[in-house]
GROMACS .gro file of C-alpha atoms in nm:
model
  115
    1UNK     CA    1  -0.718   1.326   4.743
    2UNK     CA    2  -0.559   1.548   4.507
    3UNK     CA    3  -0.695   1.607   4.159
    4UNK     CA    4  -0.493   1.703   3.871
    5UNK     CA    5  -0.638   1.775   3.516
    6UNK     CA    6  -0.415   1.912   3.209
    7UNK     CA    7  -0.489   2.113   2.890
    8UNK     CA    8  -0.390   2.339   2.636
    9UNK     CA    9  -0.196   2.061   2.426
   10UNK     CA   10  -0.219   2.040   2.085
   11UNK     CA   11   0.000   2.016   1.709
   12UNK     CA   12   0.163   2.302   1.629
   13UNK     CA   13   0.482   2.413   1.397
   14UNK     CA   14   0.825   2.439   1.458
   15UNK     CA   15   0.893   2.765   1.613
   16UNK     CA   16   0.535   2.825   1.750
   17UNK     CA   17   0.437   2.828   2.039
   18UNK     CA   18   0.181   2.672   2.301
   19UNK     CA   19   0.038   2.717   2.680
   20UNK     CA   20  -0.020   2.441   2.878
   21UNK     CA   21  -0.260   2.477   3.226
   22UNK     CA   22  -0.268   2.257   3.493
   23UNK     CA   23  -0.586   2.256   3.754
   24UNK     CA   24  -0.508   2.083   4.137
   25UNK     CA   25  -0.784   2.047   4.328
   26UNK     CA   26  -0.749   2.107   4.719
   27UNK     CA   27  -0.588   2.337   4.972
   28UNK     CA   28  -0.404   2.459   5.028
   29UNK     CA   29  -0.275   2.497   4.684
   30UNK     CA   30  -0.045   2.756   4.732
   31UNK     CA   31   0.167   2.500   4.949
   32UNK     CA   32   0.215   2.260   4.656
   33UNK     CA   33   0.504   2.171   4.521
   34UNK     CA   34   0.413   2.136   4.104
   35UNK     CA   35   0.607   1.995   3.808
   36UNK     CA   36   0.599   1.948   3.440
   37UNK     CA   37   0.712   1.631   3.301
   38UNK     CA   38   0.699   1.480   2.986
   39UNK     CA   39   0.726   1.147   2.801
   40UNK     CA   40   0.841   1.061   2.431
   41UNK     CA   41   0.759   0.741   2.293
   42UNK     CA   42   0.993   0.491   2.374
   43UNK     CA   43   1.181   0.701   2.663
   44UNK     CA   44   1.146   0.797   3.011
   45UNK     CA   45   0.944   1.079   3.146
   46UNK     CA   46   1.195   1.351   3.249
   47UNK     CA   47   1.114   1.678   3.466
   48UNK     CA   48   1.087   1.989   3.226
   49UNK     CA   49   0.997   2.229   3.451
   50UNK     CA   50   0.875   2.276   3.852
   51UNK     CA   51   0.815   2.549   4.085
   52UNK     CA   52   0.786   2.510   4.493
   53UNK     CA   53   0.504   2.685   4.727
   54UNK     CA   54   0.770   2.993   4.743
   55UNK     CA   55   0.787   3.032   4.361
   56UNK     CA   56   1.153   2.900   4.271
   57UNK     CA   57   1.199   2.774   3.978
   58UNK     CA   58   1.438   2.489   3.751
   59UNK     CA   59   1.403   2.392   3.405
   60UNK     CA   60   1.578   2.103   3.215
   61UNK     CA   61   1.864   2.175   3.005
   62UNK     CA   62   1.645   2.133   2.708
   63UNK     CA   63   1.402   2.374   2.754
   64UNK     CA   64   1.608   2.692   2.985
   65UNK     CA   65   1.529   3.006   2.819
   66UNK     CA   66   1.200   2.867   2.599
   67UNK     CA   67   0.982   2.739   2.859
   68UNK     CA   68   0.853   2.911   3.190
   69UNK     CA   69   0.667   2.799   3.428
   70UNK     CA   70   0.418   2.994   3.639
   71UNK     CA   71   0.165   2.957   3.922
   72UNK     CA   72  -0.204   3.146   4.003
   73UNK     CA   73  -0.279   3.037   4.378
   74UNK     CA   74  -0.601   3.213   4.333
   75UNK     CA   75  -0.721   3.018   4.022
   76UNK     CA   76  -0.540   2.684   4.187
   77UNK     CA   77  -0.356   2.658   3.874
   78UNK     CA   78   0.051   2.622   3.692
   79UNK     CA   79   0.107   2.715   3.346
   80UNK     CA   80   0.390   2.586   3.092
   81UNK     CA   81   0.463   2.856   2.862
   82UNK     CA   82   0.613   2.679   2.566
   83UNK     CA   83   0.818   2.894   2.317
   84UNK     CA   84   0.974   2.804   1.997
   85UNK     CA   85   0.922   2.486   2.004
   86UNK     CA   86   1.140   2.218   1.816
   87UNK     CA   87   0.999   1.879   1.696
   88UNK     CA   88   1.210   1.695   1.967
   89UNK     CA   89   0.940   1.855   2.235
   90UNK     CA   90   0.691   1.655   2.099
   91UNK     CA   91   0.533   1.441   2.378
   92UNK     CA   92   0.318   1.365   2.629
   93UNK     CA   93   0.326   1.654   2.917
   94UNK     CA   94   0.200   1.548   3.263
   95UNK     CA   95   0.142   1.761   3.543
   96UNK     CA   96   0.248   1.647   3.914
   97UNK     CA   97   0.142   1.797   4.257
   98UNK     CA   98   0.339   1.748   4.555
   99UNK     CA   99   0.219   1.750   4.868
  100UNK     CA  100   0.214   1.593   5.202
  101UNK     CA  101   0.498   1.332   5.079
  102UNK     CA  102   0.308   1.211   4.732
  103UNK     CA  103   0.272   1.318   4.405
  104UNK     CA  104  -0.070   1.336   4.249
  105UNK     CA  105  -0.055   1.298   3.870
  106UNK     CA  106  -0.275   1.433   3.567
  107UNK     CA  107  -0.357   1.213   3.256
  108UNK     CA  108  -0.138   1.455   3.015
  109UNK     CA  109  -0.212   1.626   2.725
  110UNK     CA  110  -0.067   1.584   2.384
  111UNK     CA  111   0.219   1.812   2.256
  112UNK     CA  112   0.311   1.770   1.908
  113UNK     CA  113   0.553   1.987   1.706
  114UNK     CA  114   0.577   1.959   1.320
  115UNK     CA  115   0.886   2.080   1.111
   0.00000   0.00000   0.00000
């Protein structure tokens, strides 16, 4: 069983920015698959951001040259580096792990962006 936990959400302004962090328990962890999603009220969750085990990378239209994400295999952990951030990113932001043919989910964290 594969653990997930978020953090790092929060309010801030329009324009600011935030880091989110995203803990997966087990190993190997460097051969996880990981993803940011998020969910607005009343829509679906979409992908924002994932990485594979070899590092590639793919962002949603929405978010291509704001967010970045990034992986430490030694602290078992993916980070969403959120950059001027617009009131439309305001959400819910889950973390997935994908391994073995599942995805593991976190309980997501927060993300809301005043103007």
């Amino acid at each position: 069983q594969v653990q997930v936990v978020e953090s790092g959400g929060g309010l801030v302004q329009a324009g600011g920015s935030l880091r989110l962090s995203c803990a997966a328990s087990g190993s190997p962890f460097s051969a996880y698959a990981m993803g940011w999603y998020r969910q607005a009220p009343g829509k679906q969750r979409e992908l924002v951001a994932a990485i594979t085990s070899g590092g590639s990378t793919n962002y949603a239209d929405s978010v291509k040259g704001r967010f970045a994400i990034s992986r430490d295999n030694v602290k078992n952990t993916v980070y969403l580096h959120m950059n001027s951030l617009k009131p439309e990113d305001t959400a819910v932001y889950y973390c997935a792990a994908k391994t073995q043919g599942r995805d593991y989910w976190g309980q997501g964290t927060q993300v809301t962006v005043s103007s």
